[in-house]
PDB file of C-alpha atoms in Angstrom:
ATOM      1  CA  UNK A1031      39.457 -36.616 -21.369  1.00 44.00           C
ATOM      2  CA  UNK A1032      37.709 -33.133 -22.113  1.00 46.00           C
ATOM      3  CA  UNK A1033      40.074 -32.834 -25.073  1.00 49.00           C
ATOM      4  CA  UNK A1034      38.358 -35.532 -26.888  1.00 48.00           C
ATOM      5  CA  UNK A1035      34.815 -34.334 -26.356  1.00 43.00           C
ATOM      6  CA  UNK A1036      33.244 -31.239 -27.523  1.00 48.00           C
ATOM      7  CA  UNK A1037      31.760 -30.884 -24.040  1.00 52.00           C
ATOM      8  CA  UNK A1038      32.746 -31.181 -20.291  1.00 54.00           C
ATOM      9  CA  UNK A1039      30.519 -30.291 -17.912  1.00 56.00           C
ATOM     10  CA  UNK A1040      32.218 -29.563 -14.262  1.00 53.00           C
ATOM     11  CA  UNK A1041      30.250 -30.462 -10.763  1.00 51.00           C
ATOM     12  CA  UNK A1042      30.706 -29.416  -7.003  1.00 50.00           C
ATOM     13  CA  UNK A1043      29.356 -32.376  -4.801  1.00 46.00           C
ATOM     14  CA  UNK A1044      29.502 -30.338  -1.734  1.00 47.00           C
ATOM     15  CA  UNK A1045      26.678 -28.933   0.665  1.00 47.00           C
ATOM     16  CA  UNK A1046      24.991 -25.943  -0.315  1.00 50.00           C
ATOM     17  CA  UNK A1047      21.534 -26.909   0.691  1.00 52.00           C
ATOM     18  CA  UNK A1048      21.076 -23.546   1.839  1.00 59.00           C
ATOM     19  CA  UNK A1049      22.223 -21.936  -1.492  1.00 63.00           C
ATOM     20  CA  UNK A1050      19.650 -18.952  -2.490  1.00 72.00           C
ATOM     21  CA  UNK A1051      19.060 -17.919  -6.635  1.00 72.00           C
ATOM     22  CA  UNK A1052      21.980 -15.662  -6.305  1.00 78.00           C
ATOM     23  CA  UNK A1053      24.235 -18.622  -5.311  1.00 80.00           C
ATOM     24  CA  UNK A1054      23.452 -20.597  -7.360  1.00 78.00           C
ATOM     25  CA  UNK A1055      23.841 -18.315 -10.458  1.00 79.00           C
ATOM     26  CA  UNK A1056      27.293 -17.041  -8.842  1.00 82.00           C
ATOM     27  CA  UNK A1057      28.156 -20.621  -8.888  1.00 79.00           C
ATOM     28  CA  UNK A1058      28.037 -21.317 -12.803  1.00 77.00           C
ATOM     29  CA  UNK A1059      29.115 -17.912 -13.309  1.00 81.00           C
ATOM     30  CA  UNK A1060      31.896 -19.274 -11.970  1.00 84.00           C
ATOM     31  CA  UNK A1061      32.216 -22.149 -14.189  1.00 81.00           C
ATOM     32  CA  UNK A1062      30.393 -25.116 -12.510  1.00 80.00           C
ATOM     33  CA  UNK A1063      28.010 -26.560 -15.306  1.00 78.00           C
ATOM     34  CA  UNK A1064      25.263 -27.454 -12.774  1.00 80.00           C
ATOM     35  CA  UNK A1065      23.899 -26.951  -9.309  1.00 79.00           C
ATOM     36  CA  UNK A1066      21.764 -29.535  -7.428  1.00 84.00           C
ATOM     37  CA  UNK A1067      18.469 -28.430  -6.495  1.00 84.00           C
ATOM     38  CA  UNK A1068      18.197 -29.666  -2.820  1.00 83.00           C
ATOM     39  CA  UNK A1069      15.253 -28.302  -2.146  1.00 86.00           C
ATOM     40  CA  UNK A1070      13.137 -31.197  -2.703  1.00 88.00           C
ATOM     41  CA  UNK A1071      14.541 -33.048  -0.178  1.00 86.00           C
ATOM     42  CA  UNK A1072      13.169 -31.321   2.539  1.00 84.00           C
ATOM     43  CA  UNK A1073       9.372 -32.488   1.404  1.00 86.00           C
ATOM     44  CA  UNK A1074       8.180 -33.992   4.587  1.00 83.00           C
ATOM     45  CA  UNK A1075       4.577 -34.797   5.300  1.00 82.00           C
ATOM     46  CA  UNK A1076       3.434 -32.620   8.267  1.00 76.00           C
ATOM     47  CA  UNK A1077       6.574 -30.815   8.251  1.00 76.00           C
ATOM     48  CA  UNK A1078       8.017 -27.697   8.565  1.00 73.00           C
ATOM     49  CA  UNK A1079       8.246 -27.385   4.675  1.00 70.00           C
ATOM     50  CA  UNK A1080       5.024 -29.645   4.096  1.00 74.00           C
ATOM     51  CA  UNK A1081       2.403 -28.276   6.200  1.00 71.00           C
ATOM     52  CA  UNK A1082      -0.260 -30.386   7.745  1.00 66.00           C
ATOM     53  CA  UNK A1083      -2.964 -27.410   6.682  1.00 59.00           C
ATOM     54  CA  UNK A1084      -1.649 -27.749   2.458  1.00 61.00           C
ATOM     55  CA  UNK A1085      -3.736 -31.288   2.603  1.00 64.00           C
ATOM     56  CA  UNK A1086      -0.722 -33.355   0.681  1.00 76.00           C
ATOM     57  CA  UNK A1087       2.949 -33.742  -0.265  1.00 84.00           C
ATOM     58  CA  UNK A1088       1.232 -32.981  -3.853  1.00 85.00           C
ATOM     59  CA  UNK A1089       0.422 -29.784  -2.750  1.00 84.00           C
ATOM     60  CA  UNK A1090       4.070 -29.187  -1.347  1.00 85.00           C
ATOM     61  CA  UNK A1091       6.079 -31.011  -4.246  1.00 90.00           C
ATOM     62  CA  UNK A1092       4.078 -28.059  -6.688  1.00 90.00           C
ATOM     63  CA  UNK A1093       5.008 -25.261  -4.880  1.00 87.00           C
ATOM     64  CA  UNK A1094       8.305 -26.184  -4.573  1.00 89.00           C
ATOM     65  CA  UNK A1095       8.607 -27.161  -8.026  1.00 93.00           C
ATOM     66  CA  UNK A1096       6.795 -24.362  -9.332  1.00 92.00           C
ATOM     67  CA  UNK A1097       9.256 -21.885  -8.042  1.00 90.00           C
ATOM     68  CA  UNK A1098      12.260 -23.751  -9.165  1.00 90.00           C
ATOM     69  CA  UNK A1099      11.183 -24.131 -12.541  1.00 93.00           C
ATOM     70  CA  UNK A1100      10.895 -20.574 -12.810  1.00 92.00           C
ATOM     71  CA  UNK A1101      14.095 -19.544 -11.436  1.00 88.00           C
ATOM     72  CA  UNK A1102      15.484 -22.268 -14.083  1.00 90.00           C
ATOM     73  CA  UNK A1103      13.219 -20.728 -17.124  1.00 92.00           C
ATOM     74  CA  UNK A1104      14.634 -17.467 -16.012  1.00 88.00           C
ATOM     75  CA  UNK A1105      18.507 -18.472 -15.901  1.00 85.00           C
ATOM     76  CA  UNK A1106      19.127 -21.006 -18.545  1.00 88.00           C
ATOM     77  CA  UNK A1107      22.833 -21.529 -18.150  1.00 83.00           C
ATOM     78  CA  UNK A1108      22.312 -22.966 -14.978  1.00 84.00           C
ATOM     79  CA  UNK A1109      21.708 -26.548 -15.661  1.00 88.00           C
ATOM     80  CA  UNK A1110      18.910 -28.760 -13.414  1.00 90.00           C
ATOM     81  CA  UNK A1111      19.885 -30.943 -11.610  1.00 91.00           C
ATOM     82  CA  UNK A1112      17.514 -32.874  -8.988  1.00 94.00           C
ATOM     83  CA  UNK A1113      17.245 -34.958  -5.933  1.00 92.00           C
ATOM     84  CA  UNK A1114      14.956 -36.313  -3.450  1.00 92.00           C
ATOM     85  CA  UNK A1115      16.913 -37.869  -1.415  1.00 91.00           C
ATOM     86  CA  UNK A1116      20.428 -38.762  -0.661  1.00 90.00           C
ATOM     87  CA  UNK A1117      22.854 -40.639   2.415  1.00 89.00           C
ATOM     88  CA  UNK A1118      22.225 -37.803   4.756  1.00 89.00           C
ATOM     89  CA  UNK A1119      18.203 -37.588   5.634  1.00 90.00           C
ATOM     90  CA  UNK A1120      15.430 -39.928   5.700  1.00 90.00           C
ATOM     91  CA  UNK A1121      14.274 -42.250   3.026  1.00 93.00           C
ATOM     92  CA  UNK A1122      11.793 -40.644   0.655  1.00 92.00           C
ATOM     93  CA  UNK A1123       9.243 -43.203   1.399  1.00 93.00           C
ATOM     94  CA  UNK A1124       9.470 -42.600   4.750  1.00 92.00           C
ATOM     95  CA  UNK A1125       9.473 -38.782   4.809  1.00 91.00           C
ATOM     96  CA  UNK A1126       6.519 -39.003   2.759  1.00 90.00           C
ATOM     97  CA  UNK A1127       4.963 -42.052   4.918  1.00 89.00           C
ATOM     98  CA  UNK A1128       3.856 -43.340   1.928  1.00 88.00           C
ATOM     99  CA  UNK A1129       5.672 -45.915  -0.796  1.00 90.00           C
ATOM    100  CA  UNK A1130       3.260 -45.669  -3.441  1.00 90.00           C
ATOM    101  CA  UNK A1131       3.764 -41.780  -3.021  1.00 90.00           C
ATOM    102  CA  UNK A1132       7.425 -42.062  -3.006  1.00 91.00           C
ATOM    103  CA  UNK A1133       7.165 -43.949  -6.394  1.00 91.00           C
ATOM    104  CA  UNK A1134       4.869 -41.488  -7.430  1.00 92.00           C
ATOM    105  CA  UNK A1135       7.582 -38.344  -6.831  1.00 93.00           C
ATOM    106  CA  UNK A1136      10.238 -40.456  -8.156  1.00 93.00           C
ATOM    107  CA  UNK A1137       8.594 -40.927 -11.466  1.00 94.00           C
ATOM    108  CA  UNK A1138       7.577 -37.033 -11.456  1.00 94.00           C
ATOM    109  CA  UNK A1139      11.289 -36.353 -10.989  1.00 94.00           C
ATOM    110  CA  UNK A1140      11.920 -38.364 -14.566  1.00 95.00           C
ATOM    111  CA  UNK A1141       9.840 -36.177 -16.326  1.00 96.00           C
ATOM    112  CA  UNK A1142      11.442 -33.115 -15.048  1.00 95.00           C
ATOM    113  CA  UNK A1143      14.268 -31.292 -17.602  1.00 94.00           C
ATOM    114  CA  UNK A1144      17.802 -31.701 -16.273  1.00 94.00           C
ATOM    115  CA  UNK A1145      19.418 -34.395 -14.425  1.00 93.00           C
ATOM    116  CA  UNK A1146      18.649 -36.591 -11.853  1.00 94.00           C
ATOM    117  CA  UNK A1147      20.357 -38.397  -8.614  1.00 92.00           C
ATOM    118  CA  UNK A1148      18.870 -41.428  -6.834  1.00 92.00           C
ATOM    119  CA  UNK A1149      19.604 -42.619  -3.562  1.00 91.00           C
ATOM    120  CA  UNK A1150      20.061 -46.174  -3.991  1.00 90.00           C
ATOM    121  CA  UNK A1151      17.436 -47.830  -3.054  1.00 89.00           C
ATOM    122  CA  UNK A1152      14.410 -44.910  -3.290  1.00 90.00           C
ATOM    123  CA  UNK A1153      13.714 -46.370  -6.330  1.00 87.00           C
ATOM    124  CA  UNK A1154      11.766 -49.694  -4.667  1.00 86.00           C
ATOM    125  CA  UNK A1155      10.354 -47.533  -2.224  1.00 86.00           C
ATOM    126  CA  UNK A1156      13.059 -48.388   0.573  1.00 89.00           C
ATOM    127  CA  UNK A1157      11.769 -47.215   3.920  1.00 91.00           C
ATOM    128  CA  UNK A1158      14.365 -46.565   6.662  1.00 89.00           C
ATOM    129  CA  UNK A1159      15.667 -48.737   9.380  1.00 86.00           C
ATOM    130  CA  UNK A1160      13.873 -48.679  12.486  1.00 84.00           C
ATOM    131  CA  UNK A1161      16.363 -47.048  15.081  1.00 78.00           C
ATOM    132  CA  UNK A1162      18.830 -49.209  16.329  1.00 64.00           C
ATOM    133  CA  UNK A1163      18.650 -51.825  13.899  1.00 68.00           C
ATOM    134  CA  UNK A1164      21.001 -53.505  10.956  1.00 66.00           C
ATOM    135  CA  UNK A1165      20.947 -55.665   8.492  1.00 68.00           C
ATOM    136  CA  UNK A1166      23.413 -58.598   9.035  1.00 64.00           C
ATOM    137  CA  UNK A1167      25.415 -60.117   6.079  1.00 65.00           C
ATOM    138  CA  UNK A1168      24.294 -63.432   4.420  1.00 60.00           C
TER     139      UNK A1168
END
């Protein structure tokens, strides 16, 4: 299929949530087209990444974002690519205890340059499952 095309991108999906700058450029030095920037799934209201003295997730979201866009700026062969959320942590909506903010971070995440992944579902503002429960088929 790459034959046909003047361009074929190649992708990892594995974890490297922990992956630093130097990783990451390593990474598409080593031929992988883009690299997932996790770090925005980890904002949290009153968390460890989010704290409760920065006033909002709005306040967290920048700083993250701030510092990613620069280490993009600074290294343009390594392509964007973002997430808030995906099958392995808490619903956006729910991290940020808020589904108007949730909608609000997943239109800001539009805008941004690069790609983008959605966890089905985000997208409405999906909250999670209180523990223990299901949803039964109809």
């Amino acid at each position: 299929m790459c034959q046909r095309f003047s361009c074929c991108c190649s992708a990892l999906f594995a974890s490297r949530e922990e992956a630093k700058e130097k990783d990451k450029k390593q990474l598409v030095k080593s031929g992988l087209d883009s690299v997932i920037n996790y770090e925005l799934s980890k904002v949290e209201k009153n968390s460890e990444i989010c704290h409760r003295t920065e006033g909002t997730v709005a306040t967290c979201v920048h700083e993250i974002l701030s510092d990613i866009l620069l280490f993009h700026a600074n290294n343009p062969a390594v392509w964007p690519q973002w997430e808030f959320g995906n099958q392995y942590i808490s619903r956006v909506a729910s991290r940020v205890e808020s589904r108007a903010h949730a909608e609000l971070l997943l239109m800001l995440q539009l805008i941004l340059p690069g790609t983008n992944n959605f966890y089905y579902g985000d997208e409405l503002g999906m909250k999670n499952l209180p523990n223990g429960s299901s949803v039964g088929s109809k």
